[in-house]
PDB file of C-alpha atoms and ligand atoms in Angstrom:
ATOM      1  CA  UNK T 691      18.359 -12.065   2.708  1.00 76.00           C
ATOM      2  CA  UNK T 692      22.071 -11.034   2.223  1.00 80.00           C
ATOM      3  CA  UNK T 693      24.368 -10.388   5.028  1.00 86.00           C
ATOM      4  CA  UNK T 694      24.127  -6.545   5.733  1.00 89.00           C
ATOM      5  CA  UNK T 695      27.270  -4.838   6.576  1.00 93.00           C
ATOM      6  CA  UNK T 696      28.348  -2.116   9.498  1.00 93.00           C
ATOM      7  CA  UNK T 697      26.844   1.082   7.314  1.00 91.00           C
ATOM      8  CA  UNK T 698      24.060  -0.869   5.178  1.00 94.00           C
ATOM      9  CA  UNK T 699      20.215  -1.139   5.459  1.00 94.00           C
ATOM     10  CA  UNK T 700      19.107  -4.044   2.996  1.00 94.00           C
ATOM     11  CA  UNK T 701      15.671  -3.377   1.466  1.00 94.00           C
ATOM     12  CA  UNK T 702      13.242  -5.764   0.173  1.00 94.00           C
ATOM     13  CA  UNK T 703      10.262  -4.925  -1.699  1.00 94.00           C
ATOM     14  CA  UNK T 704       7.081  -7.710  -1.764  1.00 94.00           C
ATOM     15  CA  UNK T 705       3.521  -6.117  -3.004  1.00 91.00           C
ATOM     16  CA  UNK T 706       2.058  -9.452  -1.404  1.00 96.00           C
ATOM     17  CA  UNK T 707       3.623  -9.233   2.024  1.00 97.00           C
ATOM     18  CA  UNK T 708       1.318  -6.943   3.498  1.00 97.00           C
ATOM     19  CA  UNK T 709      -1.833  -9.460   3.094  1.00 97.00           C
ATOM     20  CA  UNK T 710       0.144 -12.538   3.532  1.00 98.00           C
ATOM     21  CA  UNK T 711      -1.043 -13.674   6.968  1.00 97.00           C
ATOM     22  CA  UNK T 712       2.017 -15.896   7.940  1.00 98.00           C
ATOM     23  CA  UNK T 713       4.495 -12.587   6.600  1.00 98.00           C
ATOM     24  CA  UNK T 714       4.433 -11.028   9.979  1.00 98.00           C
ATOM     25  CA  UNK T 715       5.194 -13.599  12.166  1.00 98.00           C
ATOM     26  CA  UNK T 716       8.233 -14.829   9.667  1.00 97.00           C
ATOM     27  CA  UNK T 717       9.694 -11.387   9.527  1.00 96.00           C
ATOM     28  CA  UNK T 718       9.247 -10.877  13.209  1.00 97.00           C
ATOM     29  CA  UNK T 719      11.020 -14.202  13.908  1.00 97.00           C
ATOM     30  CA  UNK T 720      14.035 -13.596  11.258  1.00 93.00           C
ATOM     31  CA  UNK T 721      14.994  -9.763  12.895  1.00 93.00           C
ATOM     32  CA  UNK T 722      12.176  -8.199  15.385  1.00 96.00           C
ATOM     33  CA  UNK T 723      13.724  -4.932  14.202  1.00 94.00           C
ATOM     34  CA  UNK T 724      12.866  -4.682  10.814  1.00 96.00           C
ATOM     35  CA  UNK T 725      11.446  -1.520   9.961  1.00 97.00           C
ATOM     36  CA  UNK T 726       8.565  -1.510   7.444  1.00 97.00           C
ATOM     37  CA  UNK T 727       6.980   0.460   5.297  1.00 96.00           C
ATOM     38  CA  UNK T 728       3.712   0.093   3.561  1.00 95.00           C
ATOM     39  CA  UNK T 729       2.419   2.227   0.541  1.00 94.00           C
ATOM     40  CA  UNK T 730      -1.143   2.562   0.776  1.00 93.00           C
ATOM     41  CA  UNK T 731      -3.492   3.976  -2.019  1.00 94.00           C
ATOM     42  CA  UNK T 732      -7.195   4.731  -1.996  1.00 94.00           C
ATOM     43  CA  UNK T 733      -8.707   1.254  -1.878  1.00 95.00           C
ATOM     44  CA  UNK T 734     -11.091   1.556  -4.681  1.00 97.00           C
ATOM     45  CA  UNK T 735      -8.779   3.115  -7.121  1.00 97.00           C
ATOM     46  CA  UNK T 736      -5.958   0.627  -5.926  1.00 97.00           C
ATOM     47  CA  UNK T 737      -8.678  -2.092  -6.884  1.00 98.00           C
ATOM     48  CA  UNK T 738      -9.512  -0.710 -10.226  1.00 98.00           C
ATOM     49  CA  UNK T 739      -5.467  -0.965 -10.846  1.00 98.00           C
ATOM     50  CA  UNK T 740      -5.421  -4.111  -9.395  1.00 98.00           C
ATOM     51  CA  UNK T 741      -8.303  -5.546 -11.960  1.00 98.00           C
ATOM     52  CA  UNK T 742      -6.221  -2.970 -14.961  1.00 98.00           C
ATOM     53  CA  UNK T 743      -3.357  -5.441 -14.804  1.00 97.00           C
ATOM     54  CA  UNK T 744      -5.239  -8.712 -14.725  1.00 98.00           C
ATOM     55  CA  UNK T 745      -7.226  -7.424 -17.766  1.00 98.00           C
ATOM     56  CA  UNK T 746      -3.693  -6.444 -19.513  1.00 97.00           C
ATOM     57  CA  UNK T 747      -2.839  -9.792 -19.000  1.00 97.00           C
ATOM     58  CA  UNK T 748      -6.240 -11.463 -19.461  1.00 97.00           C
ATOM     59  CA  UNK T 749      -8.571  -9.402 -21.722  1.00 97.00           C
ATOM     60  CA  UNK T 750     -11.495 -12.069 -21.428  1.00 97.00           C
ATOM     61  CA  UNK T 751     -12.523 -11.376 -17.710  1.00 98.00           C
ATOM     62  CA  UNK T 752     -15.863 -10.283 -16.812  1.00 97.00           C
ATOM     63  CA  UNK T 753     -16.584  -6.852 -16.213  1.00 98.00           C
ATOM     64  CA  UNK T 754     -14.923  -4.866 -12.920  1.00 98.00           C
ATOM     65  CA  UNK T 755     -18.695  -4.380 -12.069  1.00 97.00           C
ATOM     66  CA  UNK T 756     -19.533  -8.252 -11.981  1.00 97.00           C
ATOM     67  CA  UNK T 757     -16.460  -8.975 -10.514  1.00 98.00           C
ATOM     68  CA  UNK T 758     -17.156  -6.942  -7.631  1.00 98.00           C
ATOM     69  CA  UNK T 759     -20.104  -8.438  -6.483  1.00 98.00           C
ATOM     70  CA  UNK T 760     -21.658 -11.961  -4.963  1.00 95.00           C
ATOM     71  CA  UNK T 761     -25.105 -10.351  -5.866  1.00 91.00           C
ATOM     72  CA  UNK T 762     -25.597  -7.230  -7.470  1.00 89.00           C
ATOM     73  CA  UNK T 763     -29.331  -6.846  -7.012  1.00 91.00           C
ATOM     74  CA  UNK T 764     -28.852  -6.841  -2.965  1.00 93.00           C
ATOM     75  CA  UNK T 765     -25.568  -5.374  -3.520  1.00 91.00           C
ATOM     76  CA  UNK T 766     -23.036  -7.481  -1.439  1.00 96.00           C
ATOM     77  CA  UNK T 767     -19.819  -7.278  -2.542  1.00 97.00           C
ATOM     78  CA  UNK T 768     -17.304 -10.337  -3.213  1.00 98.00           C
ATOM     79  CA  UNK T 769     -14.385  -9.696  -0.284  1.00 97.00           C
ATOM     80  CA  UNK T 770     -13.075 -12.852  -1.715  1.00 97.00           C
ATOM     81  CA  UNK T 771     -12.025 -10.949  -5.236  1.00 98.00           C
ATOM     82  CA  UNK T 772      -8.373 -10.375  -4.211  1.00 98.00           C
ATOM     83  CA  UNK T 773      -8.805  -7.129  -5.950  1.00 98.00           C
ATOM     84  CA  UNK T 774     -11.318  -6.111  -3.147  1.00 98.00           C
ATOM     85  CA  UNK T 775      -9.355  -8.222  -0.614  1.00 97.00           C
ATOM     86  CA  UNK T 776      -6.238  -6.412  -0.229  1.00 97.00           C
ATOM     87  CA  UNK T 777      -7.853  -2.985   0.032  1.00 95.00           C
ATOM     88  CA  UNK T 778      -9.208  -3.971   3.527  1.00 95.00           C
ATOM     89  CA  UNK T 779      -6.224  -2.402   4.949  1.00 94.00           C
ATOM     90  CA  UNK T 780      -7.020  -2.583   8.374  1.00 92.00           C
ATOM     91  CA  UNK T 781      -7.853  -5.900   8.703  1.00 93.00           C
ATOM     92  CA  UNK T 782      -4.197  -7.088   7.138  1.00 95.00           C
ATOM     93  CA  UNK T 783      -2.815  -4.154   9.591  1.00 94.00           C
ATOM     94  CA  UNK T 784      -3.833  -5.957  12.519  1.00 93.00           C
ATOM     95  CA  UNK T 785      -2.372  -9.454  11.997  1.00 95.00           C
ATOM     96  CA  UNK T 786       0.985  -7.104  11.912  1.00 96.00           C
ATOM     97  CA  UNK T 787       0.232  -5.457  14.884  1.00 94.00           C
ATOM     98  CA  UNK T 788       0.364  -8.928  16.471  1.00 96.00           C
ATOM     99  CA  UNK T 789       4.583  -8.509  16.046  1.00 97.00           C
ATOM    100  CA  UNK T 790       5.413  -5.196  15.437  1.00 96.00           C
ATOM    101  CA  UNK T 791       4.874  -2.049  16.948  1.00 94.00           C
ATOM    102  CA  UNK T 792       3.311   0.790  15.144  1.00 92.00           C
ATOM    103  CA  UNK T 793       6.379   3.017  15.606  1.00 92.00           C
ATOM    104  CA  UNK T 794       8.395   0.468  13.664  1.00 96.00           C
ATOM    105  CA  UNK T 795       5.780   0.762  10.257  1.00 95.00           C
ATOM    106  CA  UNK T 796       5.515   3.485   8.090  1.00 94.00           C
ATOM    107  CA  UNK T 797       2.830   4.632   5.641  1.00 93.00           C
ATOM    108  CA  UNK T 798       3.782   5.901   2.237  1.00 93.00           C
ATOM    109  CA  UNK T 799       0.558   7.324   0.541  1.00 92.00           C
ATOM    110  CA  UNK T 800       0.230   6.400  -2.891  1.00 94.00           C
ATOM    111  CA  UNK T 801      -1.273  10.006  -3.849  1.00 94.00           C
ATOM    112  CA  UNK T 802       1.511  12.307  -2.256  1.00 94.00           C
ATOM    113  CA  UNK T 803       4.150   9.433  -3.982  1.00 96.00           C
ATOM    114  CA  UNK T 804       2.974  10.602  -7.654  1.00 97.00           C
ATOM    115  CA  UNK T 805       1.497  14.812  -6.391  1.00 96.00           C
ATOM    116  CA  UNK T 806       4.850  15.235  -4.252  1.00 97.00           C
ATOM    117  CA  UNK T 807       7.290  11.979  -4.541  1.00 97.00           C
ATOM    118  CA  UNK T 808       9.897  14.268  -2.987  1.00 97.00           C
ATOM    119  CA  UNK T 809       8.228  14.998  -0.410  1.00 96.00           C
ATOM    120  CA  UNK T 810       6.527  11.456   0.495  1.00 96.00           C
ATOM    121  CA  UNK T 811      10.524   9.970   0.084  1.00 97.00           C
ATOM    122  CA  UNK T 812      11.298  12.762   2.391  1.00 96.00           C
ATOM    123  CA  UNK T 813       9.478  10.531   4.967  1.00 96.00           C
ATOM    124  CA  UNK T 814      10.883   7.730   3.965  1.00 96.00           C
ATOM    125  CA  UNK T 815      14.351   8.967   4.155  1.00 97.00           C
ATOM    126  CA  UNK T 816      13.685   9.616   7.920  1.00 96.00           C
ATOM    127  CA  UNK T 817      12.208   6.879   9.144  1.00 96.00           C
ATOM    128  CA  UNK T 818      15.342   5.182   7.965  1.00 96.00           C
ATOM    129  CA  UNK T 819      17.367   7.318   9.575  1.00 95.00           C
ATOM    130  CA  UNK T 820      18.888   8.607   6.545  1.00 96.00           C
ATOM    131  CA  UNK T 821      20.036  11.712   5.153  1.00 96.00           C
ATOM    132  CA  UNK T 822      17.739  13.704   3.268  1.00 96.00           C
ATOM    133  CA  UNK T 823      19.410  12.686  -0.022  1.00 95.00           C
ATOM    134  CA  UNK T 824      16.675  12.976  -2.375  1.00 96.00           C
ATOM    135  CA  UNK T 825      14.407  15.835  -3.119  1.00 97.00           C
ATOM    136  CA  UNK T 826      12.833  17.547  -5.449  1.00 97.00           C
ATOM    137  CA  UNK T 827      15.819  17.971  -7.869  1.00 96.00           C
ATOM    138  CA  UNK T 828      15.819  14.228  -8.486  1.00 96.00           C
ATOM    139  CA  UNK T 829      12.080  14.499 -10.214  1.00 97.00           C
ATOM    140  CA  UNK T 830      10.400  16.601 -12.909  1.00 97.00           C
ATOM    141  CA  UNK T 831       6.878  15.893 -14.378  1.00 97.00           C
ATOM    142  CA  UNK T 832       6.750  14.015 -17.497  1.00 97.00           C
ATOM    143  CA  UNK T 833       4.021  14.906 -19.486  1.00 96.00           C
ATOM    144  CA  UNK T 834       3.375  12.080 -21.600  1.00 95.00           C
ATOM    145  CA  UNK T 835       3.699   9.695 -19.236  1.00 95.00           C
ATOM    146  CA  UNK T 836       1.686  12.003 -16.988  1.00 96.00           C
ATOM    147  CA  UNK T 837       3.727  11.138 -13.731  1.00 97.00           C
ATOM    148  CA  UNK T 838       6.703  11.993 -12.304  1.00 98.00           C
ATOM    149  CA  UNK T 839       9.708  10.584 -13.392  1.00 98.00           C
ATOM    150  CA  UNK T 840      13.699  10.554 -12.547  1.00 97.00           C
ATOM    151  CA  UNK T 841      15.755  13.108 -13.506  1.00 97.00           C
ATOM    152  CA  UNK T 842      18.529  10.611 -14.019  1.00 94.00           C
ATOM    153  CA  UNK T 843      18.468   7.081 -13.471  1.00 87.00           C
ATOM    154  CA  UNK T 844      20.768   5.455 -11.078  1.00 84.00           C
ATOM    155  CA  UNK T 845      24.140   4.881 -13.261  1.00 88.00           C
ATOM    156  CA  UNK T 846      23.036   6.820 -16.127  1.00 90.00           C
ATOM    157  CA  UNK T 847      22.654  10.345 -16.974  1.00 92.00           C
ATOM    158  CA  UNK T 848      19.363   9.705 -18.738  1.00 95.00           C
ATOM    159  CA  UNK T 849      15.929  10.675 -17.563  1.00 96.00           C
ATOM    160  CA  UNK T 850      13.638   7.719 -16.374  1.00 96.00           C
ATOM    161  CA  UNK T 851      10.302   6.639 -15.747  1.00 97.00           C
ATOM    162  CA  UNK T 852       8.442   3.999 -14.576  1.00 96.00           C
ATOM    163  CA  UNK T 853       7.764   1.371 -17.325  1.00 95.00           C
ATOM    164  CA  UNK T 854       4.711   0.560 -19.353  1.00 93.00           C
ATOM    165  CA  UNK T 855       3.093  -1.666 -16.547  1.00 95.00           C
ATOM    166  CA  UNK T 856       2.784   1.145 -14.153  1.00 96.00           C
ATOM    167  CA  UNK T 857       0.342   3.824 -14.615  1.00 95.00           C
ATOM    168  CA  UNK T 858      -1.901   2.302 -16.801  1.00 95.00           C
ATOM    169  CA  UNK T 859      -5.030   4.025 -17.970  1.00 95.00           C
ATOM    170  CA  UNK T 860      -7.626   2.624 -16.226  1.00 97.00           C
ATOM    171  CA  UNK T 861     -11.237   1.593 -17.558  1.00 97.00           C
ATOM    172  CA  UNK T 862     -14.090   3.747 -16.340  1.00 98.00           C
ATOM    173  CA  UNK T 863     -16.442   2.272 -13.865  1.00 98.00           C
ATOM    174  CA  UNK T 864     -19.589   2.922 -12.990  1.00 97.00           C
ATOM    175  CA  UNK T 865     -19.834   5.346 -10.195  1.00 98.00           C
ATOM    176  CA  UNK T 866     -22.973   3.623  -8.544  1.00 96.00           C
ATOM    177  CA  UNK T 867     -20.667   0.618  -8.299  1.00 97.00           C
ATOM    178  CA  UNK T 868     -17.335   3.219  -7.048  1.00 97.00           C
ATOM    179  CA  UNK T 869     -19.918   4.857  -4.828  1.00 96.00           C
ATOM    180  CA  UNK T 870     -20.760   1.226  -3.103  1.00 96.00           C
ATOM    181  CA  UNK T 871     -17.286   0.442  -2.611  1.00 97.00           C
ATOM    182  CA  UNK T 872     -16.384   3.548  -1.320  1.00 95.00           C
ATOM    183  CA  UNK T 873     -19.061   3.006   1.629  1.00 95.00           C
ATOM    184  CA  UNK T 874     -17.685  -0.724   1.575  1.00 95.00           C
ATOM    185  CA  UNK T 875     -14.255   0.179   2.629  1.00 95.00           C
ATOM    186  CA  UNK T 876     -15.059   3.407   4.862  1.00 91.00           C
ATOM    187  CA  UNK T 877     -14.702   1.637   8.304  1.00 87.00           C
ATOM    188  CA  UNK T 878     -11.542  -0.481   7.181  1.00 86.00           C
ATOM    189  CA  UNK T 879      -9.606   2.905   6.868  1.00 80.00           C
ATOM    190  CA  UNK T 880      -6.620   2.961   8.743  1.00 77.00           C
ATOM    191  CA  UNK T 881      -5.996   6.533   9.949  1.00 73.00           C
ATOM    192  CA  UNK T 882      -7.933   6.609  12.861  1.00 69.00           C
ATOM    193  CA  UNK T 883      -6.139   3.288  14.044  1.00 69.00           C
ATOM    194  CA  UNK T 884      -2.846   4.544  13.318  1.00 74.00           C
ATOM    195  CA  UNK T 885      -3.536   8.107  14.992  1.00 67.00           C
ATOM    196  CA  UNK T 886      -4.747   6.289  17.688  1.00 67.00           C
ATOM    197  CA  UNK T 887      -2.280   3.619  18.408  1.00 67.00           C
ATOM    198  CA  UNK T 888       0.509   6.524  17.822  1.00 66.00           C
ATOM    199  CA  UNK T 889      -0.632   8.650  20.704  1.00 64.00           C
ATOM    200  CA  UNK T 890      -1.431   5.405  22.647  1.00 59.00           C
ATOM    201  CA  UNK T 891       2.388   4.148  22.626  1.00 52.00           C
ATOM    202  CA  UNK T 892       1.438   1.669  25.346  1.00 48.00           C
ATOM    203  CA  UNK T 893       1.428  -0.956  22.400  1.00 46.00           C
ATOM    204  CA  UNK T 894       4.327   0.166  20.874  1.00 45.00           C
ATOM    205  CA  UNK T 895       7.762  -0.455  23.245  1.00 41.00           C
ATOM    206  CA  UNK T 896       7.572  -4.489  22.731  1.00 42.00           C
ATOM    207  CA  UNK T 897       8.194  -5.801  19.732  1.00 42.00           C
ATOM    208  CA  UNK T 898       6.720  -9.946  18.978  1.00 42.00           C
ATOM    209  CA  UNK T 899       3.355 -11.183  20.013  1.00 41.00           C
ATOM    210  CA  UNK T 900       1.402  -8.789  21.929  1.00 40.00           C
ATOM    211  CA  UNK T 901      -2.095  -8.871  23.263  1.00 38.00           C
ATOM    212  CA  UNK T 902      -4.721  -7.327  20.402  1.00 39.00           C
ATOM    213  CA  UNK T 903      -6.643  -5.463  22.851  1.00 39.00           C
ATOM    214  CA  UNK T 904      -3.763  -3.108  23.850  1.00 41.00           C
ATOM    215  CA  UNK T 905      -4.715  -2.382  19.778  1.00 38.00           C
ATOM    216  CA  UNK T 906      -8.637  -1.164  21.150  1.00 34.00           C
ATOM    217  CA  UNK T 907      -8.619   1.639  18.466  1.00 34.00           C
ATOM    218  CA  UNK T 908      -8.698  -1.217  15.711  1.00 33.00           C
ATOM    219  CA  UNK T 909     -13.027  -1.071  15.818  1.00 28.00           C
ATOM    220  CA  UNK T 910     -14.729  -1.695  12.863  1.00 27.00           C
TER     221      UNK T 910
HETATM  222  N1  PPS E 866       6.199   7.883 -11.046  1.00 69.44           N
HETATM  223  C1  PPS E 866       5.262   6.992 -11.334  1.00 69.44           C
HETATM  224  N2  PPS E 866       5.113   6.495 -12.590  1.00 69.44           N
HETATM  225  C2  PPS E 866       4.158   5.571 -12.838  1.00 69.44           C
HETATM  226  N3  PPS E 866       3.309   5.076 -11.912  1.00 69.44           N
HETATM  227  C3  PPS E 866       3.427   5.558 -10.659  1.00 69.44           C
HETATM  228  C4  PPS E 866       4.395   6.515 -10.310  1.00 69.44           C
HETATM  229  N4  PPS E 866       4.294   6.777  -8.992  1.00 69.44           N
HETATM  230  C5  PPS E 866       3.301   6.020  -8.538  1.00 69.44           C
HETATM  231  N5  PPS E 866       2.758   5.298  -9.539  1.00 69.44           N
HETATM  232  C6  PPS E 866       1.640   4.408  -9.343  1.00 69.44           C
HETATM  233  O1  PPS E 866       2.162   3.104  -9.109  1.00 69.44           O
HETATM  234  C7  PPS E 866       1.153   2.189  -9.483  1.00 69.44           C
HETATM  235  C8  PPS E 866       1.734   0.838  -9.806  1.00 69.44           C
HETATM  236  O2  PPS E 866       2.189   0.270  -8.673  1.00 69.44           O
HETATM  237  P1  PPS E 866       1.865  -1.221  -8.297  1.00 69.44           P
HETATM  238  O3  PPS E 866       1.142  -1.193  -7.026  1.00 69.44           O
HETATM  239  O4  PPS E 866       1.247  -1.936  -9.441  1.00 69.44           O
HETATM  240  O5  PPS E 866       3.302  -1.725  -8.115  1.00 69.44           O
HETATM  241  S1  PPS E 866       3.737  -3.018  -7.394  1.00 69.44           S
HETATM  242  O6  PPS E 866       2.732  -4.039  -7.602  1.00 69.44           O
HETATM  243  O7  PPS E 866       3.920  -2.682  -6.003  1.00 69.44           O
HETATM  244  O8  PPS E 866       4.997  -3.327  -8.061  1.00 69.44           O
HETATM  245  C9  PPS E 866       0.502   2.777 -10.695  1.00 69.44           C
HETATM  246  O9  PPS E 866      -0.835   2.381 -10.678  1.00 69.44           O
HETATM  247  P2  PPS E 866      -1.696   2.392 -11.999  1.00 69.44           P
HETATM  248  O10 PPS E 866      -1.878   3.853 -12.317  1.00 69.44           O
HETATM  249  O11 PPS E 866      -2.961   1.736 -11.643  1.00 69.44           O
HETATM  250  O12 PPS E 866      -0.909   1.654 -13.026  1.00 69.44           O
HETATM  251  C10 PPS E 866       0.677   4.289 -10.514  1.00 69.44           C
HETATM  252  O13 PPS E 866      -0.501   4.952 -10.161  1.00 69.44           O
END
């Protein structure tokens, strides 16, 4: 990490991070304030993406549908597809609630980010601590691209979107097999935890290891 001066907030942006299992405890260890912010997107979809790029890259895989299960006649489903992995949100969300409060994390939905980036920055901008700098003059809908884009980029008076990698038509699934992973992820939601732990606050004041049962709301 570079220094950061008097006036700076360094940023550092790792998809990965939020299911590595040794991340929180390093981070926690190198500055116990770090503040962190997660974008979450509906599991399913965010696995469909997830098996989108691989296939980009890869156009020999099997089928999303095989992929996704150990046994498709009883219907279990392979959690150790990394595609299916990482959407068990609450399950990485509690190794960081071993170091960090939930005060100190913030979730950026992945929907509001392309319906209303303005807004979901809006957030973001706060929990920083920041001026609300950007908003909704900085974005207009490009059609072809079918998301929203930059007015201008940073250093440039040009428009700009996201490059080719991201948003990415994805392949159509078979709903049976959406349907079954939409009942798969169900309990691993995070809201209720969050909600929970939020109104709770009693885990929240002490940042670094803290006992998981001042977490109770994280059932499944
Ligand atoms: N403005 C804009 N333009 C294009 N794409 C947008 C935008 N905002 C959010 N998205 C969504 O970002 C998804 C890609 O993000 P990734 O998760 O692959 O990014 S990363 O791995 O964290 O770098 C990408 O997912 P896919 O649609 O599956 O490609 C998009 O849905």
């Amino acid at each position: 990490m570079p220094r950061t001066l008097e006036g700076q907030i360094t940023m550092e942006k790792t998809p990965s991070y939020f299911v590595t299992k040794e991340a929180p405890a390093r981070i926690s260890s190198m500055s116990k304030g770090t503040k962190l912010i997660v974008v979450v997107r509906d599991p399913v979809t965010r696995a469909i993406s997830d098996y989108t790029q691989t296939l980009s890259k890869k156009p020999d895989i099997p089928t999303f549908e095989s992929l996704t299960f150990k046994n498709r006649t009883t219907g279990l489903i392979d959690t150790s597809w990394s595609a299916i992995q990482i959407g068990i949100y609450a399950k990485h969300l509690e190794n960081w609630l071993l170091y960090f409060p939930i005060g100190q994390i913030l979730f950026v939905s992945g929907e509001r980010l392309i319906s209303d980036p303005a807004g979901e920055l809006g957030r973001v901008q706060d929990f920083l601590g920041l001026k609300r700098i950007i908003t909704d003059k900085h974005f207009y809908f490009n059609k072809t691209k079918g998301f929203p884009c930059l007015k201008k980029a940073e250093g440039s008076s040009k428009p700009h979107c996201l490059g080719k990698t991201k948003g990415r038509t994805h392949p159509d699934i078979d709903q049976e097999v959406v349907q079954r992973l939409r009942d798969f992820y169900r309990p691993f939601n995070m809201k209720d935890e969050v909600m929970y732990l939020t109104r709770k606050g009693g885990c929240e004041q002490q940042p670094g290891p803290v006992d998981i049962s001042c977490s109770l709301g994280l059932q499944y």
